[in-house]
Amino acid sequence: LDESGAFLAFLSVLTAVEALAGVWNPSAGSGERFKGFVATFFPLALRERVDDLWHFRNLMVHAFNPGPFALVCNQSRLHLTPHGEVTVLNAQDFYAALVLASQEYFRCLARDETFQNNFTRRIAQADGGAPESFVAMRVVP
């Protein structure tokens, strides 16, 4: 979360949202579940920008382009303020929003059977994110 790694930090936050959205609502398409997760768990100021965040996600993942946002670090005072035709997105504030959203999601997961079933279903899918382990054996002739 500094100038040298900011771009990667933003990509990491977007990827984390993708992963959490997938276990939250595995039956929805990627856009629907991403937007739904943000709209449900993120702070209000980012919920109001859910379409911009989805556009941001697509441009970052596919073209390394921040699209509707000007990305900054250590400038919390500018977070979500207009800057010309774009909105400033501060890395530390965006990460903090992810932390709050993930904490709320995991609180819900601990007590809600639907959340637990969705989590289990998504992890069981081939692209669901479950860790895979392999046993390699060395064969000695």
PDB file of C-alpha atoms in Angstrom:
ATOM      1  CA  LEU A   1       0.000   0.000   0.000  1.00  0.00           C
ATOM      2  CA  ASP A   2       2.619   2.476  -1.107  1.00  0.00           C
ATOM      3  CA  GLU A   3       3.528   4.150  -4.369  1.00  0.00           C
ATOM      4  CA  SER A   4       5.733   1.276  -5.519  1.00  0.00           C
ATOM      5  CA  GLY A   5       3.039  -1.357  -5.073  1.00  0.00           C
ATOM      6  CA  ALA A   6      -0.196   0.601  -5.345  1.00  0.00           C
ATOM      7  CA  PHE A   7      -1.304  -0.787  -8.677  1.00  0.00           C
ATOM      8  CA  LEU A   8      -0.836  -4.342  -7.440  1.00  0.00           C
ATOM      9  CA  ALA A   9      -2.609  -3.448  -4.187  1.00  0.00           C
ATOM     10  CA  PHE A  10      -5.676  -2.249  -6.093  1.00  0.00           C
ATOM     11  CA  LEU A  11      -5.667  -5.425  -8.204  1.00  0.00           C
ATOM     12  CA  SER A  12      -5.354  -7.511  -5.042  1.00  0.00           C
ATOM     13  CA  VAL A  13      -8.337  -5.790  -3.429  1.00  0.00           C
ATOM     14  CA  LEU A  14     -10.417  -6.317  -6.569  1.00  0.00           C
ATOM     15  CA  THR A  15      -9.397  -9.984  -6.658  1.00  0.00           C
ATOM     16  CA  ALA A  16     -10.328 -10.392  -3.005  1.00  0.00           C
ATOM     17  CA  VAL A  17     -13.753  -8.895  -3.727  1.00  0.00           C
ATOM     18  CA  GLU A  18     -14.126 -11.394  -6.578  1.00  0.00           C
ATOM     19  CA  ALA A  19     -13.260 -14.311  -4.296  1.00  0.00           C
ATOM     20  CA  LEU A  20     -15.589 -13.198  -1.512  1.00  0.00           C
ATOM     21  CA  ALA A  21     -18.394 -12.450  -3.955  1.00  0.00           C
ATOM     22  CA  GLY A  22     -18.002 -15.939  -5.399  1.00  0.00           C
ATOM     23  CA  VAL A  23     -18.459 -17.691  -2.070  1.00  0.00           C
ATOM     24  CA  TRP A  24     -21.252 -15.296  -1.102  1.00  0.00           C
ATOM     25  CA  ASN A  25     -23.346 -15.939  -4.237  1.00  0.00           C
ATOM     26  CA  PRO A  26     -21.916 -18.769  -6.354  1.00  0.00           C
ATOM     27  CA  SER A  27     -24.969 -19.103  -8.595  1.00  0.00           C
ATOM     28  CA  ALA A  28     -24.740 -15.551  -9.969  1.00  0.00           C
ATOM     29  CA  GLY A  29     -22.567 -14.407 -12.832  1.00  0.00           C
ATOM     30  CA  SER A  30     -19.353 -12.580 -12.003  1.00  0.00           C
ATOM     31  CA  GLY A  31     -20.745  -9.074 -12.539  1.00  0.00           C
ATOM     32  CA  GLU A  32     -23.918  -9.701 -10.602  1.00  0.00           C
ATOM     33  CA  ARG A  33     -22.132 -11.255  -7.645  1.00  0.00           C
ATOM     34  CA  PHE A  34     -19.353  -8.604  -7.584  1.00  0.00           C
ATOM     35  CA  LYS A  35     -21.883  -5.773  -7.600  1.00  0.00           C
ATOM     36  CA  GLY A  36     -24.112  -7.587  -5.122  1.00  0.00           C
ATOM     37  CA  PHE A  37     -21.267  -8.154  -2.689  1.00  0.00           C
ATOM     38  CA  VAL A  38     -20.174  -4.512  -2.857  1.00  0.00           C
ATOM     39  CA  ALA A  39     -23.776  -3.309  -2.500  1.00  0.00           C
ATOM     40  CA  THR A  40     -24.316  -5.544   0.520  1.00  0.00           C
ATOM     41  CA  PHE A  41     -21.063  -5.350   2.459  1.00  0.00           C
ATOM     42  CA  PHE A  42     -19.058  -2.270   1.485  1.00  0.00           C
ATOM     43  CA  PRO A  43     -19.396   1.142   3.119  1.00  0.00           C
ATOM     44  CA  LEU A  44     -22.172   3.329   1.716  1.00  0.00           C
ATOM     45  CA  ALA A  45     -19.870   5.701  -0.166  1.00  0.00           C
ATOM     46  CA  LEU A  46     -18.544   2.793  -2.240  1.00  0.00           C
ATOM     47  CA  ARG A  47     -21.942   1.094  -2.542  1.00  0.00           C
ATOM     48  CA  GLU A  48     -23.102   4.227  -4.326  1.00  0.00           C
ATOM     49  CA  ARG A  49     -20.322   3.684  -6.877  1.00  0.00           C
ATOM     50  CA  VAL A  50     -20.944  -0.005  -7.489  1.00  0.00           C
ATOM     51  CA  ASP A  51     -21.225   0.376 -11.273  1.00  0.00           C
ATOM     52  CA  ASP A  52     -17.997   2.391 -11.396  1.00  0.00           C
ATOM     53  CA  LEU A  53     -16.278  -0.249  -9.264  1.00  0.00           C
ATOM     54  CA  TRP A  54     -17.396  -3.004 -11.639  1.00  0.00           C
ATOM     55  CA  HIS A  55     -16.121  -0.965 -14.590  1.00  0.00           C
ATOM     56  CA  PHE A  56     -12.881  -0.359 -12.659  1.00  0.00           C
ATOM     57  CA  ARG A  57     -12.541  -4.084 -11.994  1.00  0.00           C
ATOM     58  CA  ASN A  58     -12.973  -4.949 -15.663  1.00  0.00           C
ATOM     59  CA  LEU A  59     -10.546  -2.339 -16.907  1.00  0.00           C
ATOM     60  CA  MET A  60      -7.916  -3.166 -14.275  1.00  0.00           C
ATOM     61  CA  VAL A  61      -8.082  -6.911 -14.862  1.00  0.00           C
ATOM     62  CA  HIS A  62      -8.203  -6.772 -18.640  1.00  0.00           C
ATOM     63  CA  ALA A  63      -6.255  -3.626 -19.521  1.00  0.00           C
ATOM     64  CA  PHE A  64      -4.439  -2.376 -16.392  1.00  0.00           C
ATOM     65  CA  ASN A  65      -6.521   0.778 -16.699  1.00  0.00           C
ATOM     66  CA  PRO A  66      -8.158   2.415 -13.647  1.00  0.00           C
ATOM     67  CA  GLY A  67     -10.959   3.824 -15.813  1.00  0.00           C
ATOM     68  CA  PRO A  68     -13.283   5.952 -13.694  1.00  0.00           C
ATOM     69  CA  PHE A  69     -10.768   6.381 -10.872  1.00  0.00           C
ATOM     70  CA  ALA A  70      -7.541   8.239 -10.226  1.00  0.00           C
ATOM     71  CA  LEU A  71      -5.513   5.923  -7.988  1.00  0.00           C
ATOM     72  CA  VAL A  72      -3.531   7.429  -5.105  1.00  0.00           C
ATOM     73  CA  CYS A  73      -1.802   6.320  -1.903  1.00  0.00           C
ATOM     74  CA  ASN A  74      -1.662   7.949   1.508  1.00  0.00           C
ATOM     75  CA  GLN A  75      -4.121  10.657   0.495  1.00  0.00           C
ATOM     76  CA  SER A  76      -7.182   9.773   2.499  1.00  0.00           C
ATOM     77  CA  ARG A  77      -8.395  13.371   2.422  1.00  0.00           C
ATOM     78  CA  LEU A  78      -8.937  12.981  -1.335  1.00  0.00           C
ATOM     79  CA  HIS A  79     -10.669   9.588  -1.224  1.00  0.00           C
ATOM     80  CA  LEU A  80     -13.806   9.588  -3.385  1.00  0.00           C
ATOM     81  CA  THR A  81     -13.498  13.235  -4.350  1.00  0.00           C
ATOM     82  CA  PRO A  82     -13.859  14.316  -7.966  1.00  0.00           C
ATOM     83  CA  HIS A  83     -10.734  15.020  -9.964  1.00  0.00           C
ATOM     84  CA  GLY A  84     -11.737  16.197 -13.406  1.00  0.00           C
ATOM     85  CA  GLU A  85     -13.736  13.441 -15.032  1.00  0.00           C
ATOM     86  CA  VAL A  86     -12.614  10.752 -12.566  1.00  0.00           C
ATOM     87  CA  THR A  87     -12.965  10.057  -8.857  1.00  0.00           C
ATOM     88  CA  VAL A  88      -9.971   9.696  -6.557  1.00  0.00           C
ATOM     89  CA  LEU A  89      -9.611   6.274  -4.974  1.00  0.00           C
ATOM     90  CA  ASN A  90      -7.100   6.068  -2.138  1.00  0.00           C
ATOM     91  CA  ALA A  91      -5.404   2.693  -1.655  1.00  0.00           C
ATOM     92  CA  GLN A  92      -5.546   2.637   2.144  1.00  0.00           C
ATOM     93  CA  ASP A  93      -9.234   3.581   2.244  1.00  0.00           C
ATOM     94  CA  PHE A  94     -10.126   1.049  -0.440  1.00  0.00           C
ATOM     95  CA  TYR A  95      -8.256  -1.658   1.463  1.00  0.00           C
ATOM     96  CA  ALA A  96      -9.954  -0.637   4.733  1.00  0.00           C
ATOM     97  CA  ALA A  97     -13.338  -0.954   3.003  1.00  0.00           C
ATOM     98  CA  LEU A  98     -12.404  -4.482   1.922  1.00  0.00           C
ATOM     99  CA  VAL A  99     -11.393  -5.386   5.477  1.00  0.00           C
ATOM    100  CA  LEU A 100     -14.712  -4.109   6.880  1.00  0.00           C
ATOM    101  CA  ALA A 101     -16.698  -5.880   4.153  1.00  0.00           C
ATOM    102  CA  SER A 102     -14.870  -9.168   4.674  1.00  0.00           C
ATOM    103  CA  GLN A 103     -15.330  -8.983   8.444  1.00  0.00           C
ATOM    104  CA  GLU A 104     -19.073  -8.493   8.022  1.00  0.00           C
ATOM    105  CA  TYR A 105     -19.243 -11.301   5.454  1.00  0.00           C
ATOM    106  CA  PHE A 106     -17.444 -13.725   7.791  1.00  0.00           C
ATOM    107  CA  ARG A 107     -19.721 -12.723  10.697  1.00  0.00           C
ATOM    108  CA  CYS A 108     -22.686 -13.635   8.511  1.00  0.00           C
ATOM    109  CA  LEU A 109     -21.001 -16.838   7.361  1.00  0.00           C
ATOM    110  CA  ALA A 110     -20.545 -17.982  10.965  1.00  0.00           C
ATOM    111  CA  ARG A 111     -24.253 -17.729  11.759  1.00  0.00           C
ATOM    112  CA  ASP A 112     -26.186 -18.155   8.507  1.00  0.00           C
ATOM    113  CA  GLU A 113     -26.796 -21.563   6.976  1.00  0.00           C
ATOM    114  CA  THR A 114     -27.442 -20.127   3.501  1.00  0.00           C
ATOM    115  CA  PHE A 115     -24.062 -18.406   3.573  1.00  0.00           C
ATOM    116  CA  GLN A 116     -22.447 -21.655   4.702  1.00  0.00           C
ATOM    117  CA  ASN A 117     -24.130 -23.668   1.937  1.00  0.00           C
ATOM    118  CA  ASN A 118     -23.107 -21.105  -0.680  1.00  0.00           C
ATOM    119  CA  PHE A 119     -19.534 -21.125   0.601  1.00  0.00           C
ATOM    120  CA  THR A 120     -19.342 -24.929   0.464  1.00  0.00           C
ATOM    121  CA  ARG A 121     -20.895 -25.042  -3.002  1.00  0.00           C
ATOM    122  CA  ARG A 122     -18.486 -22.429  -4.433  1.00  0.00           C
ATOM    123  CA  ILE A 123     -15.375 -23.976  -2.907  1.00  0.00           C
ATOM    124  CA  ALA A 124     -16.381 -27.357  -4.363  1.00  0.00           C
ATOM    125  CA  GLN A 125     -16.576 -25.919  -7.893  1.00  0.00           C
ATOM    126  CA  ALA A 126     -13.611 -26.507 -10.181  1.00  0.00           C
ATOM    127  CA  ASP A 127     -12.897 -22.765 -10.298  1.00  0.00           C
ATOM    128  CA  GLY A 128     -14.058 -22.146  -6.735  1.00  0.00           C
ATOM    129  CA  GLY A 129     -10.752 -21.383  -5.125  1.00  0.00           C
ATOM    130  CA  ALA A 130     -10.228 -24.367  -2.878  1.00  0.00           C
ATOM    131  CA  PRO A 131      -6.562 -25.096  -2.331  1.00  0.00           C
ATOM    132  CA  GLU A 132      -5.316 -28.143  -4.131  1.00  0.00           C
ATOM    133  CA  SER A 133      -2.579 -30.350  -2.884  1.00  0.00           C
ATOM    134  CA  PHE A 134      -0.514 -32.809  -4.805  1.00  0.00           C
ATOM    135  CA  VAL A 135       1.654 -35.627  -3.637  1.00  0.00           C
ATOM    136  CA  ALA A 136       4.829 -35.996  -5.590  1.00  0.00           C
ATOM    137  CA  MET A 137       6.701 -39.223  -5.215  1.00  0.00           C
ATOM    138  CA  ARG A 138      10.209 -39.812  -6.227  1.00  0.00           C
ATOM    139  CA  VAL A 139      10.557 -43.210  -7.786  1.00  0.00           C
ATOM    140  CA  VAL A 140      13.935 -44.747  -7.237  1.00  0.00           C
ATOM    141  CA  PRO A 141      14.757 -47.491  -9.753  1.00  0.00           C
TER     142      PRO A 141
END
